[in-house]
Coordinates of C-alpha atoms (C1' of nucleotides) in Angstrom, one line a residue:
Chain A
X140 CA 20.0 41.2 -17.0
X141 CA 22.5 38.9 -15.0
X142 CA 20.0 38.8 -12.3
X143 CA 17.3 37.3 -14.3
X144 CA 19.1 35.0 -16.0
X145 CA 20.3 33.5 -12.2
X146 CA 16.8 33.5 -11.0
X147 CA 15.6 31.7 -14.7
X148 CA 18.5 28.9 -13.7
X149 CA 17.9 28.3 -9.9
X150 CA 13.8 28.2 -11.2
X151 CA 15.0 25.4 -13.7
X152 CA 17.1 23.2 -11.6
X153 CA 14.2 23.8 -9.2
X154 CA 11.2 22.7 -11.6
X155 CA 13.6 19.5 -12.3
X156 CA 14.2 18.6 -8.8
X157 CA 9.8 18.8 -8.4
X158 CA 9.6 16.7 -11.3
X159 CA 12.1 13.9 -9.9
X160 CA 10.1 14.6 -6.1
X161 CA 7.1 14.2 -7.6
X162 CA 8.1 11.1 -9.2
X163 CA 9.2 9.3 -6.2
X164 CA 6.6 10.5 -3.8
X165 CA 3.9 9.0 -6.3
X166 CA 5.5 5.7 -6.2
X167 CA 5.7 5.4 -2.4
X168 CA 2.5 3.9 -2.2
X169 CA 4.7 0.7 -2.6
X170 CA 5.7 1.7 0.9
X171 CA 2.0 2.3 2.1
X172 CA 2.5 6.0 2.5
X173 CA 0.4 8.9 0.6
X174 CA 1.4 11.3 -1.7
X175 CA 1.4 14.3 0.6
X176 CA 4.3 12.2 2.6
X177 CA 6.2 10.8 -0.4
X178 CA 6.5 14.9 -1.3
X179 CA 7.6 15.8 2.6
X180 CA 10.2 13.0 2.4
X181 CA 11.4 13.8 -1.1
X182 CA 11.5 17.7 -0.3
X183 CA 13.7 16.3 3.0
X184 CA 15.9 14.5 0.7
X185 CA 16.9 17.2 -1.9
X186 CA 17.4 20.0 1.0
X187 CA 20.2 18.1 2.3
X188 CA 19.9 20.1 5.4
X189 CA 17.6 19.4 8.1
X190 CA 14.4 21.1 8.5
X191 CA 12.0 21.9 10.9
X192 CA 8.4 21.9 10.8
X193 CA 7.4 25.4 9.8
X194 CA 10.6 25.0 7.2
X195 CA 8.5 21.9 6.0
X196 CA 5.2 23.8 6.1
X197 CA 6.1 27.0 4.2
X198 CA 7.7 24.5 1.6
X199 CA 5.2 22.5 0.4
X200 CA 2.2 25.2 1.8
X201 CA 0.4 23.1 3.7
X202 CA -0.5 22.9 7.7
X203 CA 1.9 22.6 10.6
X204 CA -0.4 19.5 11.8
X205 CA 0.0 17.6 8.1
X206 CA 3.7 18.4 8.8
X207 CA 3.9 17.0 12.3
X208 CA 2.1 14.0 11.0
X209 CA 4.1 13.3 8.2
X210 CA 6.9 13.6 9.7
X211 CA 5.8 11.0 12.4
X212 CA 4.8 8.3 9.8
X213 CA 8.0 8.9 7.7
X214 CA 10.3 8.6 11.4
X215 CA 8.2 5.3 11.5
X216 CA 9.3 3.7 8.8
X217 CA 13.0 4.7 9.4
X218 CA 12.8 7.4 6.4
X219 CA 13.3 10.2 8.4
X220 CA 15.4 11.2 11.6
X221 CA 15.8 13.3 14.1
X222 CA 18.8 16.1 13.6
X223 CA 20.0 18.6 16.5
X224 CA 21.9 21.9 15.5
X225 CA 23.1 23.9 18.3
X226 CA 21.4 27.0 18.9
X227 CA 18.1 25.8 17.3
X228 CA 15.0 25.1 19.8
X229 CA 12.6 23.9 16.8
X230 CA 12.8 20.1 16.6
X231 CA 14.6 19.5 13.2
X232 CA 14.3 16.6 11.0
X233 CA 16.5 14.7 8.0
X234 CA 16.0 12.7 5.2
X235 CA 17.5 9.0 6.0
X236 CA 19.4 9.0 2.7
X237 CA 20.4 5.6 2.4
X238 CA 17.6 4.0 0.6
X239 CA 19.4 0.4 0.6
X240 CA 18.5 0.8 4.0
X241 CA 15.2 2.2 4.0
X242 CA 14.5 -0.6 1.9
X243 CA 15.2 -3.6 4.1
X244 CA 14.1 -1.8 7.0
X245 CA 11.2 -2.0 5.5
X246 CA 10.4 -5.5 4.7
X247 CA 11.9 -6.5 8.4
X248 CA 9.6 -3.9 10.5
X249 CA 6.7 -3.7 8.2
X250 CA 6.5 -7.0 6.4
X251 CA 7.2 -9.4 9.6
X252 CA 4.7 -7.3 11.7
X253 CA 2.0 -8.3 9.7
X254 CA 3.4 -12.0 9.1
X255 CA 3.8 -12.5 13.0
X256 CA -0.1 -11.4 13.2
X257 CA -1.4 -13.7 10.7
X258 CA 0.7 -16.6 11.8
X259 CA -0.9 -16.2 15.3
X260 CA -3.9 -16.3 14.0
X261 CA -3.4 -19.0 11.9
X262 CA -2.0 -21.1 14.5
X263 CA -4.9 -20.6 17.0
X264 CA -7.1 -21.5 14.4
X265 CA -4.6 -25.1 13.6
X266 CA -5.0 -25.5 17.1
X267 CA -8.8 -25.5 17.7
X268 CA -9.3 -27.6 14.5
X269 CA -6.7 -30.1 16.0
X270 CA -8.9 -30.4 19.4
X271 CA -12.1 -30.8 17.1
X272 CA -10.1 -33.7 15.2
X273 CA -10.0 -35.5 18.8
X274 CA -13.7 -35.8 19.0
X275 CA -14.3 -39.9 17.7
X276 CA -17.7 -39.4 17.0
X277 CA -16.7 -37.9 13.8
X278 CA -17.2 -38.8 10.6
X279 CA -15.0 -40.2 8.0
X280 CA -16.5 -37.3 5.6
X281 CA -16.2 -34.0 8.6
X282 CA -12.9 -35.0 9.2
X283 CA -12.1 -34.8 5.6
X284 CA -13.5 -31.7 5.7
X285 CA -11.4 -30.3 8.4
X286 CA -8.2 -31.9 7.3
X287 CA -8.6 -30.0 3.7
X288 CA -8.3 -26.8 6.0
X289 CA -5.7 -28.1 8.4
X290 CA -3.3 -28.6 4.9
X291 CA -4.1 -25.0 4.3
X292 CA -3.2 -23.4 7.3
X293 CA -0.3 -25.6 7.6
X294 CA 0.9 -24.6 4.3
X295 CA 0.3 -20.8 5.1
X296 CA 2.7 -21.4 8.3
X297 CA 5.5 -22.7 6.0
X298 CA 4.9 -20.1 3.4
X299 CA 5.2 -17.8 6.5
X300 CA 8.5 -19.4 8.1
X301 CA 9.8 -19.1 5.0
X302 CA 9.2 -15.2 4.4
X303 CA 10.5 -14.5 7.7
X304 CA 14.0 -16.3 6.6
X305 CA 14.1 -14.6 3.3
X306 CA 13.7 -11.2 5.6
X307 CA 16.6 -12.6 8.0
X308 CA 18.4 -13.0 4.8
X309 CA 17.7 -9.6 3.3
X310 CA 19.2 -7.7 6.3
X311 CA 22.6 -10.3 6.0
X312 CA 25.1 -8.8 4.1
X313 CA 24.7 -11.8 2.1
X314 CA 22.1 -9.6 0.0
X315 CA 24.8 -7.4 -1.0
X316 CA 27.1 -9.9 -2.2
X317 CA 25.0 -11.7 -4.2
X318 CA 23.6 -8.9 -6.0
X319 CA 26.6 -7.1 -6.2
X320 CA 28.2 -10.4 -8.1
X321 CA 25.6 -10.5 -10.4
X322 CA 25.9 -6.5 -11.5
X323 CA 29.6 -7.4 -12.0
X324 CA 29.6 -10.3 -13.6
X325 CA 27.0 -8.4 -15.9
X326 CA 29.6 -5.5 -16.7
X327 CA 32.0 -8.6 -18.2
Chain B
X46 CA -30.0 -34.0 18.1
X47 CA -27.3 -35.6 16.2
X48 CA -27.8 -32.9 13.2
X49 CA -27.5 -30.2 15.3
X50 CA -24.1 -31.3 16.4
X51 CA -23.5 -31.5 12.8
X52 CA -24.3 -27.9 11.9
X53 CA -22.8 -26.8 15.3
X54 CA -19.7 -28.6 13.8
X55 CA -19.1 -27.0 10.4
X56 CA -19.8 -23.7 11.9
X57 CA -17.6 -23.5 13.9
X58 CA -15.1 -24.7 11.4
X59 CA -16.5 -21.9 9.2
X60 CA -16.2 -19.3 12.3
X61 CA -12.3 -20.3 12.7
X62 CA -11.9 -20.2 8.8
X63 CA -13.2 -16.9 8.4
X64 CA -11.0 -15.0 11.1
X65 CA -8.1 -16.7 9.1
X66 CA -9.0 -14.7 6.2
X67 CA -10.1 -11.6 8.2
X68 CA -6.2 -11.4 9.4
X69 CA -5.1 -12.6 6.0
X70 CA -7.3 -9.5 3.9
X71 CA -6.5 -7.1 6.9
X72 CA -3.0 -7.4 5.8
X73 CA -2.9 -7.7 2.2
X74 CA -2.5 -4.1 2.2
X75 CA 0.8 -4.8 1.8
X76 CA 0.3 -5.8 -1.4
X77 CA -2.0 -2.1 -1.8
X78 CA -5.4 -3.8 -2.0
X79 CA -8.5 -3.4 0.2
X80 CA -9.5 -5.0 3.1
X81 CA -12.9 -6.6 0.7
X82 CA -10.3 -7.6 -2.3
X83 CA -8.3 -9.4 0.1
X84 CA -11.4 -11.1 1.8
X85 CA -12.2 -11.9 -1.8
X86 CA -8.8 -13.8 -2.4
X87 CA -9.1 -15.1 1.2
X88 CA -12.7 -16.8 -0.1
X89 CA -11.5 -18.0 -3.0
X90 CA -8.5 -19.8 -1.4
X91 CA -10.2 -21.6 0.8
X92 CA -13.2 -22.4 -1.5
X93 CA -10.8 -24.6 -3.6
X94 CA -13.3 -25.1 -6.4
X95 CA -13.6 -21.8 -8.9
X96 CA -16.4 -19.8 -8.2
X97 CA -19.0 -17.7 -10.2
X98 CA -19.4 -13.6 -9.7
X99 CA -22.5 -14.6 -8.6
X100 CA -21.2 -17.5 -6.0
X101 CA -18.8 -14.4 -4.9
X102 CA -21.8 -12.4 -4.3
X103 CA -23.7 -14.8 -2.2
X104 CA -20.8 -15.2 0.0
X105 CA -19.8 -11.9 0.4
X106 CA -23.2 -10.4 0.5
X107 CA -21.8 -8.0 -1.8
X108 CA -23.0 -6.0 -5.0
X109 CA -21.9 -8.2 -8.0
X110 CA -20.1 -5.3 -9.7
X111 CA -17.7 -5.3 -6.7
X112 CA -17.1 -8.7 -7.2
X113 CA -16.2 -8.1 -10.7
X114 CA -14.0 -5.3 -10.2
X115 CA -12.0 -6.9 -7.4
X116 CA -11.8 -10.2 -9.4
X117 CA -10.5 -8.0 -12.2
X118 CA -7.7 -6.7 -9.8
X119 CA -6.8 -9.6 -8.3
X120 CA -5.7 -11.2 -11.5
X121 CA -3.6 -8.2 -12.3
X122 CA -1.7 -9.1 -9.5
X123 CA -1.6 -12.7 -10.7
X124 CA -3.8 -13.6 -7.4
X125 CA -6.7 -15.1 -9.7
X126 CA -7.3 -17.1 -12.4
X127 CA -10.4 -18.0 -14.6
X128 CA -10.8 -21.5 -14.9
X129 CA -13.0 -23.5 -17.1
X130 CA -15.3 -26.4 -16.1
X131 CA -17.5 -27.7 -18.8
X132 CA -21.4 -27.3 -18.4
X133 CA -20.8 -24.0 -17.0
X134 CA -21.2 -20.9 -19.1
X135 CA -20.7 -18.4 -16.1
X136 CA -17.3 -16.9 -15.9
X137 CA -15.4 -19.1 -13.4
X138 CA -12.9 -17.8 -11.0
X139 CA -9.9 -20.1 -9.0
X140 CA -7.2 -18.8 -6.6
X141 CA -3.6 -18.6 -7.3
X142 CA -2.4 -20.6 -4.7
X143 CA 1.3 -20.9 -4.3
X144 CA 1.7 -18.3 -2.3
X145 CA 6.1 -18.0 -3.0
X146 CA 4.9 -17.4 -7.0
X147 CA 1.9 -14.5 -6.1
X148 CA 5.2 -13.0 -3.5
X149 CA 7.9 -12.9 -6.5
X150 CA 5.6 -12.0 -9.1
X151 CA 4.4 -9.2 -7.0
X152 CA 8.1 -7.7 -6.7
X153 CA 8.7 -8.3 -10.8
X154 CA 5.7 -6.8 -11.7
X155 CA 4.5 -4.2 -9.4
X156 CA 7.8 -2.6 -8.1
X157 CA 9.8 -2.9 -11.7
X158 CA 6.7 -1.2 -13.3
X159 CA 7.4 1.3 -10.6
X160 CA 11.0 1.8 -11.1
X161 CA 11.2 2.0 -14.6
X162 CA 8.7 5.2 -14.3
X163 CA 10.9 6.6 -11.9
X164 CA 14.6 5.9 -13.9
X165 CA 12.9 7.7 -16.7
X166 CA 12.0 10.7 -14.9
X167 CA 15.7 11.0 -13.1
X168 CA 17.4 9.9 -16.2
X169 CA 15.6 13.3 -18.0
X170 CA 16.7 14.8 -15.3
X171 CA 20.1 14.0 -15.2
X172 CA 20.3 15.1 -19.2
X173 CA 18.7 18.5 -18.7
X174 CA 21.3 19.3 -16.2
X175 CA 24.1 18.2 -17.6
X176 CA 23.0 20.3 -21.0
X177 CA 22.9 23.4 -18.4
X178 CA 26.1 22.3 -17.0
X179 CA 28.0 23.2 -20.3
X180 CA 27.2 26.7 -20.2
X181 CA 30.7 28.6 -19.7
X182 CA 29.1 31.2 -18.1
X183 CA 27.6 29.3 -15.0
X184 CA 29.3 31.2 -11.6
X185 CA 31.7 28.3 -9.6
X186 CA 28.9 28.2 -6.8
X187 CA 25.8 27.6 -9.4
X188 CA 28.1 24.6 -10.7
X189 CA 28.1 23.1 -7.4
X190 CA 24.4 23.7 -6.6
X191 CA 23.7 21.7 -9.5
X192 CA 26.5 19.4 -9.0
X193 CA 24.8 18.6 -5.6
X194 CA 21.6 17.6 -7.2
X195 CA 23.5 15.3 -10.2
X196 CA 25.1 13.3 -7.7
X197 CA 21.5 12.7 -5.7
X198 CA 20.4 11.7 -9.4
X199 CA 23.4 9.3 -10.2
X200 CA 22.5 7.9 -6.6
X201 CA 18.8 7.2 -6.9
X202 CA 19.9 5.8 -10.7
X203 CA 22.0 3.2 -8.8
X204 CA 19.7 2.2 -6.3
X205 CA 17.3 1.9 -8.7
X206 CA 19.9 -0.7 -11.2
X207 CA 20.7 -2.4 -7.7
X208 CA 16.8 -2.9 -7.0
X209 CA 16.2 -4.4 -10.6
X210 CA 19.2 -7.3 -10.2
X211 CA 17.5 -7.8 -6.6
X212 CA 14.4 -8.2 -8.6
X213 CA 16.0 -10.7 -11.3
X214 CA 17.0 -12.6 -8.6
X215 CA 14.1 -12.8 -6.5
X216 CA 12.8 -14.9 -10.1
X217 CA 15.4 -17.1 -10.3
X218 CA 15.6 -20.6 -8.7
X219 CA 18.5 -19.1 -6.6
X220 CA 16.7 -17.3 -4.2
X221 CA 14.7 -20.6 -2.8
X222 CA 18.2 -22.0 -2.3
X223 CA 19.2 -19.4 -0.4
X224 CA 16.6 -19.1 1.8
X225 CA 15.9 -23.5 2.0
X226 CA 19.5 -23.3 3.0
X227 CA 19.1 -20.9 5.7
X228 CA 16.0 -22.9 6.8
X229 CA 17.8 -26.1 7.0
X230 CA 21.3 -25.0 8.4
X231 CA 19.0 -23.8 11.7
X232 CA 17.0 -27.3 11.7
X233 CA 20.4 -28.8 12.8
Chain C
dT127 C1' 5.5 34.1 38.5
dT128 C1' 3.7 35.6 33.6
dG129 C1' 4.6 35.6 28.7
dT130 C1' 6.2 33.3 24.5
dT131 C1' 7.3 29.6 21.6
dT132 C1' 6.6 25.0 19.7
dG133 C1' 4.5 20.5 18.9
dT134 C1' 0.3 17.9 18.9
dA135 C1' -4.7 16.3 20.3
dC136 C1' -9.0 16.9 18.7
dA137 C1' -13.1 18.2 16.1
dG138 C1' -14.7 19.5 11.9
dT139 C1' -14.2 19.7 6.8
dT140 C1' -12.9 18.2 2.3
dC141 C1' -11.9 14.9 -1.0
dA142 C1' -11.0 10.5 -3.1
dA143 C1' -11.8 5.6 -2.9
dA144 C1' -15.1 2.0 -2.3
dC145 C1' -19.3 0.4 -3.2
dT146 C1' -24.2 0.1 -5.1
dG147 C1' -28.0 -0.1 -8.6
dT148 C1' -29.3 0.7 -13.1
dA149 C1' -28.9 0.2 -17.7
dC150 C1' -26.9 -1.7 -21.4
dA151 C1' -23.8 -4.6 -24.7
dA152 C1' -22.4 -9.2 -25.9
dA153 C1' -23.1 -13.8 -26.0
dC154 C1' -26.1 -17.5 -26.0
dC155 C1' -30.9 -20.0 -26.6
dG156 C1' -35.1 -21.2 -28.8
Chain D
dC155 C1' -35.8 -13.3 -35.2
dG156 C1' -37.0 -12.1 -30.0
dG157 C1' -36.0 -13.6 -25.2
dT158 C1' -32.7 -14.6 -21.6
dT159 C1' -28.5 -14.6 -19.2
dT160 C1' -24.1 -12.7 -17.9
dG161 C1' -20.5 -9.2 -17.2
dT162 C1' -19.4 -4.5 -17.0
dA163 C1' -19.7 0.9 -17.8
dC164 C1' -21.4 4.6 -15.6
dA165 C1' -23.7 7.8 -12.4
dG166 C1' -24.7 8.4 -7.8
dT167 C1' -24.0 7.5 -2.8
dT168 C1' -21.5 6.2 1.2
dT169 C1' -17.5 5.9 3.8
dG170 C1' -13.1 6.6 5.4
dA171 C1' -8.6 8.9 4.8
dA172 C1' -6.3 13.2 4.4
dC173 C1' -6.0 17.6 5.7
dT174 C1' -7.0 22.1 8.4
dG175 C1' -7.7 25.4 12.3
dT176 C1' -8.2 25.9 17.0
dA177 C1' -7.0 25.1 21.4
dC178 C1' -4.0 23.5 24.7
dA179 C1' 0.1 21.3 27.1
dA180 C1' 5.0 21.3 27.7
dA181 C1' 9.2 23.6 27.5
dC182 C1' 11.6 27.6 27.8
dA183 C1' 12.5 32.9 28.8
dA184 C1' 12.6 36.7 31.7

DNA sequence: TTGTTTGTACAGTTCAAACTGTACAAACCG
DNA sequence: CGGTTTGTACAGTTTGAACTGTACAAACAA
């Protein structure tokens, strides 16, 4: 009779903890990751304790390859680390639990990857226009044309240093303060 | 001979303006839309004058029911706008175009929406333990199984209350004078 | 050395998202 | 009123991403 009512308990505070994974792993797609890895990296974060890929595997029931995967995207975006425990061969893996973190680190790897592309882009294309400007053949209504798109690109550029310094800015400790001044003052 | 420096001419200005919005849509995932949705926006941006589904159609050589589905996304993420021009019954479409507005509005709108689903979820969490928590009977080890999992809960809630003020101020004015500060204090 | 364990590359399959064409409702025109 | 234009709902198709199982390479064991 005891034992039942232990194994009803752990099965609740287990069903609530799926509910809460389940809610964050759908909502990772802010982070560009599927479901399936939201779940591995919220399972990683409740066991507390590293795991391994068959741990992983035999948890959520699905192949060691998904695992291995998964486990590569989430190490990726800093969400997930490498663990060693003496004795243990298997590779093991942790949740990166501080999400402040995992947060920032996003923005600076993911976010300035892509803005670094786009600027180069955008300035080989500034440049090219520049060298058609030289030609004085053309005409007063072509080189309004091209100027239209050379304000463009231009403002992309700014738009793009600017990003960059908001990025610098969010892995200052400057971020903390300010926010954490305007939770306090808040509380008054 | 003359005109076919001409058309040489705007070509290439068209070939250099379309890898600009190549790289831009490529990366737009960021934002979780397609590659097609963001070569969408991309077209709109640099067509300056609104345009008609069927304008979108032609330039995309796209079905015109993908144009209206991906216009309809685009001004859920405050990336589009109709616009009006008299004479013109077609729907008419514009791009947002300050890009620092469509970046803060994506925070405020995509991630809070976001966060608020996932608060709720930990929040009836948090309350359904606690209520098991005040059974007398619950073994000294069962209280600190569940214990473990509360204090994961309380942490994710103040992330979560953290993420919101970051969000708040992300739409104030304060943010751009951070960040035009940073900019400037390097200049010198 | 051979035998075992562990992680991953790769080919094939499954499934969901993107896209198309048709068909229709709503708005406008005469 | 019927005829036309415009946007979208919906069903069907295509495409790519997610996932699996097998097969193998690397590391270790004896």
């Amino acid at each position: 009779m005891k034992l039942v009512n232990e194994m009803d308990r752990s099965e609740i505070v287990e069903n609530i903890r799926d509910r809460v994974i389940e809610s964050v792993s759908q909502n990772m797609y802010l982070y560009g990751v599927s479901p399936s890895i939201g779940r591995l990296y919220g399972t990683l974060f409740f066991n507390g304790e590293p795991m391994t890929l068959d741990d992983m595997k035999e948890e959520l029931k699905m192949s060691k390859t998904s695992m291995s995967t998964s486990v590569r995207t989430l190490m990726e975006l800093n969400m997930v680390e490498r663990a060693w425990r003496k004795g243990i061969r298997k590779d093991l893996y942790e949740a990166q639990d501080d999400w402040y973190q995992i947060f920032t680190d996003f923005f600076s790897n993911q976010w300035r990857k892509v803005t670094a592309m786009n600027m180069k882009a955008v300035r080989q294309s500034l440049s090219e226009l520049t060298r058609l400007m030289d030609d004085p053949e053309l005409s007063e209504s072509d080189r309004e044309l091209i100027q239209t798109d050379m304000d463009k690109y231009q403002y992309i550029l700014n738009y793009y240093k600017w990003l960059n310094e908001f990025f610098d800015f969010l892995n200052s400790d400057e971020l903390y303060q300010v926010v954490k001044k305007k939770m306090d003052n808040e509380k008054k």
